[in-house]
Amino acid sequence: MKWVTREDVRIGRICCSWLISEKVDPGAEIAYLPGSEIEHHVEAGAIPFHVQGVEFDHRDGKTPFEAILEHHGLRDDPALDLMGRIVNGADTDNTLYEQPEGPGLRAISEGYRALHPGDDPAILAGMRPVVDALFAYCESHVSPSR
């Protein structure tokens, strides 16, 4: 499927991209576009996320990441549920869950943005292992065998 979101990625779009490509749609084609170009792609069938007013957007203190989890029935996975709370803490003011890891995740992503200003592919590539590690962290915290 084709997915579309805004360019100039920040932590929410970074983590949503990971969730889509890892857990929802492994063959996903994700386009990062200027806001003015998104509607055209949606009209052509792309699924928008982290775009104001769409299904997978911020709502009631929750993030697009959480909306994707809920829509695809992934909240039942305790590791993904914890990850959703951490991403919420990074992508919002962190008042909903007060996840201590959230601000640190945001700081790391802002560091990658500072290292690669305006270069979404480099930011996404650099953050990929960070988000993989976050998921591993979440798995280790919800699994009694770890």
PDB file of C-alpha atoms in Angstrom:
ATOM      1  CA  MET A   1       0.000   0.000   0.000  1.00  0.00           C
ATOM      2  CA  LYS A   2       0.977   3.603  -0.364  1.00  0.00           C
ATOM      3  CA  TRP A   3       1.130   5.784   2.717  1.00  0.00           C
ATOM      4  CA  VAL A   4       1.737   9.501   2.924  1.00  0.00           C
ATOM      5  CA  THR A   5       2.756  11.978   5.594  1.00  0.00           C
ATOM      6  CA  ARG A   6       4.398  15.345   5.928  1.00  0.00           C
ATOM      7  CA  GLU A   7       8.061  15.923   5.236  1.00  0.00           C
ATOM      8  CA  ASP A   8      10.482  17.266   7.881  1.00  0.00           C
ATOM      9  CA  VAL A   9      10.049  14.155  10.018  1.00  0.00           C
ATOM     10  CA  ARG A  10       9.973  14.292  13.769  1.00  0.00           C
ATOM     11  CA  ILE A  11       9.615  11.527  16.326  1.00  0.00           C
ATOM     12  CA  GLY A  12       5.921  10.809  15.696  1.00  0.00           C
ATOM     13  CA  ARG A  13       6.323  10.319  11.966  1.00  0.00           C
ATOM     14  CA  ILE A  14       9.547   8.379  12.503  1.00  0.00           C
ATOM     15  CA  CYS A  15       7.862   5.917  14.855  1.00  0.00           C
ATOM     16  CA  CYS A  16       4.693   5.658  12.746  1.00  0.00           C
ATOM     17  CA  SER A  17       6.860   4.820   9.735  1.00  0.00           C
ATOM     18  CA  TRP A  18       8.537   2.049  11.740  1.00  0.00           C
ATOM     19  CA  LEU A  19       5.168   0.706  12.927  1.00  0.00           C
ATOM     20  CA  ILE A  20       3.718   0.695   9.432  1.00  0.00           C
ATOM     21  CA  SER A  21       6.696  -0.998   7.799  1.00  0.00           C
ATOM     22  CA  GLU A  22       7.358  -3.484  10.622  1.00  0.00           C
ATOM     23  CA  LYS A  23       3.921  -4.462  11.900  1.00  0.00           C
ATOM     24  CA  VAL A  24       1.168  -3.208   9.607  1.00  0.00           C
ATOM     25  CA  ASP A  25       2.346  -3.249   6.006  1.00  0.00           C
ATOM     26  CA  PRO A  26       5.849  -4.660   5.403  1.00  0.00           C
ATOM     27  CA  GLY A  27       5.651  -3.731   1.722  1.00  0.00           C
ATOM     28  CA  ALA A  28       4.564  -0.173   2.433  1.00  0.00           C
ATOM     29  CA  GLU A  29       5.674   2.678   0.228  1.00  0.00           C
ATOM     30  CA  ILE A  30       5.787   5.777   2.405  1.00  0.00           C
ATOM     31  CA  ALA A  31       6.062   9.253   0.881  1.00  0.00           C
ATOM     32  CA  TYR A  32       7.179  12.258   2.920  1.00  0.00           C
ATOM     33  CA  LEU A  33       5.746  15.300   1.194  1.00  0.00           C
ATOM     34  CA  PRO A  34       5.021  18.996   1.574  1.00  0.00           C
ATOM     35  CA  GLY A  35       1.576  19.443   3.109  1.00  0.00           C
ATOM     36  CA  SER A  36       0.247  20.930  -0.105  1.00  0.00           C
ATOM     37  CA  GLU A  37       0.897  17.669  -2.000  1.00  0.00           C
ATOM     38  CA  ILE A  38      -0.697  15.240   0.435  1.00  0.00           C
ATOM     39  CA  GLU A  39      -4.340  15.616  -0.646  1.00  0.00           C
ATOM     40  CA  HIS A  40      -3.491  14.701  -4.245  1.00  0.00           C
ATOM     41  CA  HIS A  41      -1.890  11.438  -3.089  1.00  0.00           C
ATOM     42  CA  VAL A  42      -4.794  10.670  -0.766  1.00  0.00           C
ATOM     43  CA  GLU A  43      -7.206  11.151  -3.659  1.00  0.00           C
ATOM     44  CA  ALA A  44      -5.068   8.639  -5.584  1.00  0.00           C
ATOM     45  CA  GLY A  45      -5.497   6.081  -2.786  1.00  0.00           C
ATOM     46  CA  ALA A  46      -2.598   6.699  -0.381  1.00  0.00           C
ATOM     47  CA  ILE A  47      -3.292   6.321   3.334  1.00  0.00           C
ATOM     48  CA  PRO A  48      -2.396   9.496   5.240  1.00  0.00           C
ATOM     49  CA  PHE A  49      -0.915   9.500   8.728  1.00  0.00           C
ATOM     50  CA  HIS A  50       0.220  12.190  11.119  1.00  0.00           C
ATOM     51  CA  VAL A  51      -1.659  14.722   8.990  1.00  0.00           C
ATOM     52  CA  GLN A  52      -4.202  17.047  10.581  1.00  0.00           C
ATOM     53  CA  GLY A  53      -7.777  15.829  10.365  1.00  0.00           C
ATOM     54  CA  VAL A  54      -7.162  12.270   9.142  1.00  0.00           C
ATOM     55  CA  GLU A  55      -7.941   9.019  10.938  1.00  0.00           C
ATOM     56  CA  PHE A  56      -4.329   8.468  12.002  1.00  0.00           C
ATOM     57  CA  ASP A  57      -3.762  11.843  13.657  1.00  0.00           C
ATOM     58  CA  HIS A  58      -3.528  13.268  17.171  1.00  0.00           C
ATOM     59  CA  ARG A  59      -6.830  12.949  19.016  1.00  0.00           C
ATOM     60  CA  ASP A  60      -7.857  13.162  22.677  1.00  0.00           C
ATOM     61  CA  GLY A  61      -4.249  13.254  23.874  1.00  0.00           C
ATOM     62  CA  LYS A  62      -3.319  10.174  21.854  1.00  0.00           C
ATOM     63  CA  THR A  63      -0.912  10.034  18.953  1.00  0.00           C
ATOM     64  CA  PRO A  64      -1.147   8.797  15.372  1.00  0.00           C
ATOM     65  CA  PHE A  65       1.060   5.859  16.463  1.00  0.00           C
ATOM     66  CA  GLU A  66      -1.618   4.865  18.976  1.00  0.00           C
ATOM     67  CA  ALA A  67      -4.388   5.355  16.389  1.00  0.00           C
ATOM     68  CA  ILE A  68      -2.590   2.957  14.040  1.00  0.00           C
ATOM     69  CA  LEU A  69      -2.126   0.446  16.881  1.00  0.00           C
ATOM     70  CA  GLU A  70      -5.820   0.585  17.737  1.00  0.00           C
ATOM     71  CA  HIS A  71      -7.062   0.454  14.145  1.00  0.00           C
ATOM     72  CA  HIS A  72      -4.958  -2.623  13.359  1.00  0.00           C
ATOM     73  CA  GLY A  73      -5.653  -4.447  16.640  1.00  0.00           C
ATOM     74  CA  LEU A  74      -2.035  -4.203  17.761  1.00  0.00           C
ATOM     75  CA  ARG A  75      -2.718  -2.795  21.230  1.00  0.00           C
ATOM     76  CA  ASP A  76      -3.114  -6.400  22.406  1.00  0.00           C
ATOM     77  CA  ASP A  77       0.659  -6.812  22.055  1.00  0.00           C
ATOM     78  CA  PRO A  78       1.984  -5.616  25.444  1.00  0.00           C
ATOM     79  CA  ALA A  79       5.310  -4.510  23.954  1.00  0.00           C
ATOM     80  CA  LEU A  80       3.615  -2.423  21.267  1.00  0.00           C
ATOM     81  CA  ASP A  81       1.215  -1.013  23.850  1.00  0.00           C
ATOM     82  CA  LEU A  82       4.142   0.096  26.037  1.00  0.00           C
ATOM     83  CA  MET A  83       5.888   1.463  22.973  1.00  0.00           C
ATOM     84  CA  GLY A  84       2.751   3.450  22.182  1.00  0.00           C
ATOM     85  CA  ARG A  85       2.836   5.064  25.621  1.00  0.00           C
ATOM     86  CA  ILE A  86       6.528   5.933  25.218  1.00  0.00           C
ATOM     87  CA  VAL A  87       5.970   7.371  21.736  1.00  0.00           C
ATOM     88  CA  ASN A  88       3.085   9.385  23.168  1.00  0.00           C
ATOM     89  CA  GLY A  89       5.487  10.824  25.744  1.00  0.00           C
ATOM     90  CA  ALA A  90       7.919  11.765  22.985  1.00  0.00           C
ATOM     91  CA  ASP A  91       5.324  13.153  20.553  1.00  0.00           C
ATOM     92  CA  THR A  92       3.216  15.138  23.055  1.00  0.00           C
ATOM     93  CA  ASP A  93       3.709  17.032  26.307  1.00  0.00           C
ATOM     94  CA  ASN A  94       3.863  13.632  28.092  1.00  0.00           C
ATOM     95  CA  THR A  95       0.978  14.393  30.460  1.00  0.00           C
ATOM     96  CA  LEU A  96      -1.273  11.491  29.435  1.00  0.00           C
ATOM     97  CA  TYR A  97       0.952   8.615  30.611  1.00  0.00           C
ATOM     98  CA  GLU A  98       3.966  10.462  32.054  1.00  0.00           C
ATOM     99  CA  GLN A  99       6.321   7.919  30.464  1.00  0.00           C
ATOM    100  CA  PRO A 100       9.847   8.690  31.680  1.00  0.00           C
ATOM    101  CA  GLU A 101      11.384   7.372  28.442  1.00  0.00           C
ATOM    102  CA  GLY A 102       9.386   9.737  26.213  1.00  0.00           C
ATOM    103  CA  PRO A 103      11.459  12.921  26.565  1.00  0.00           C
ATOM    104  CA  GLY A 104      14.681  10.958  26.029  1.00  0.00           C
ATOM    105  CA  LEU A 105      13.329   9.449  22.821  1.00  0.00           C
ATOM    106  CA  ARG A 106      12.387  12.926  21.622  1.00  0.00           C
ATOM    107  CA  ALA A 107      15.866  14.238  22.479  1.00  0.00           C
ATOM    108  CA  ILE A 108      17.553  11.484  20.478  1.00  0.00           C
ATOM    109  CA  SER A 109      15.352  12.153  17.453  1.00  0.00           C
ATOM    110  CA  GLU A 110      16.028  15.881  17.677  1.00  0.00           C
ATOM    111  CA  GLY A 111      19.729  15.042  17.763  1.00  0.00           C
ATOM    112  CA  TYR A 112      19.407  13.146  14.482  1.00  0.00           C
ATOM    113  CA  ARG A 113      17.507  16.094  13.031  1.00  0.00           C
ATOM    114  CA  ALA A 114      20.383  18.370  14.089  1.00  0.00           C
ATOM    115  CA  LEU A 115      22.942  16.040  12.512  1.00  0.00           C
ATOM    116  CA  HIS A 116      20.982  15.835   9.228  1.00  0.00           C
ATOM    117  CA  PRO A 117      18.974  19.054   8.835  1.00  0.00           C
ATOM    118  CA  GLY A 118      16.371  18.762   6.099  1.00  0.00           C
ATOM    119  CA  ASP A 119      17.446  15.229   5.134  1.00  0.00           C
ATOM    120  CA  ASP A 120      14.486  12.989   5.978  1.00  0.00           C
ATOM    121  CA  PRO A 121      16.028   9.811   4.484  1.00  0.00           C
ATOM    122  CA  ALA A 122      19.143  10.221   6.657  1.00  0.00           C
ATOM    123  CA  ILE A 123      17.066  10.939   9.758  1.00  0.00           C
ATOM    124  CA  LEU A 124      14.833   7.931   9.134  1.00  0.00           C
ATOM    125  CA  ALA A 125      17.821   5.665   8.455  1.00  0.00           C
ATOM    126  CA  GLY A 126      19.648   6.847  11.552  1.00  0.00           C
ATOM    127  CA  MET A 127      16.630   6.496  13.782  1.00  0.00           C
ATOM    128  CA  ARG A 128      15.676   3.039  12.491  1.00  0.00           C
ATOM    129  CA  PRO A 129      18.001   1.153  14.866  1.00  0.00           C
ATOM    130  CA  VAL A 130      16.933   3.434  17.710  1.00  0.00           C
ATOM    131  CA  VAL A 131      13.275   2.525  17.169  1.00  0.00           C
ATOM    132  CA  ASP A 132      14.219  -1.159  16.772  1.00  0.00           C
ATOM    133  CA  ALA A 133      16.049  -0.892  20.107  1.00  0.00           C
ATOM    134  CA  LEU A 134      13.033   0.819  21.687  1.00  0.00           C
ATOM    135  CA  PHE A 135      10.840  -2.091  20.631  1.00  0.00           C
ATOM    136  CA  ALA A 136      13.371  -4.578  22.047  1.00  0.00           C
ATOM    137  CA  TYR A 137      13.385  -2.564  25.290  1.00  0.00           C
ATOM    138  CA  CYS A 138       9.591  -2.724  25.409  1.00  0.00           C
ATOM    139  CA  GLU A 139       9.610  -6.473  24.763  1.00  0.00           C
ATOM    140  CA  SER A 140      12.102  -6.971  27.580  1.00  0.00           C
ATOM    141  CA  HIS A 141       9.957  -5.009  29.990  1.00  0.00           C
ATOM    142  CA  VAL A 142       6.731  -6.912  29.341  1.00  0.00           C
ATOM    143  CA  SER A 143       8.128 -10.427  28.977  1.00  0.00           C
ATOM    144  CA  PRO A 144       8.680 -12.316  32.247  1.00  0.00           C
ATOM    145  CA  SER A 145      11.357 -14.475  30.585  1.00  0.00           C
ATOM    146  CA  ARG A 146      13.605 -11.481  29.828  1.00  0.00           C
TER     147      ARG A 146
END
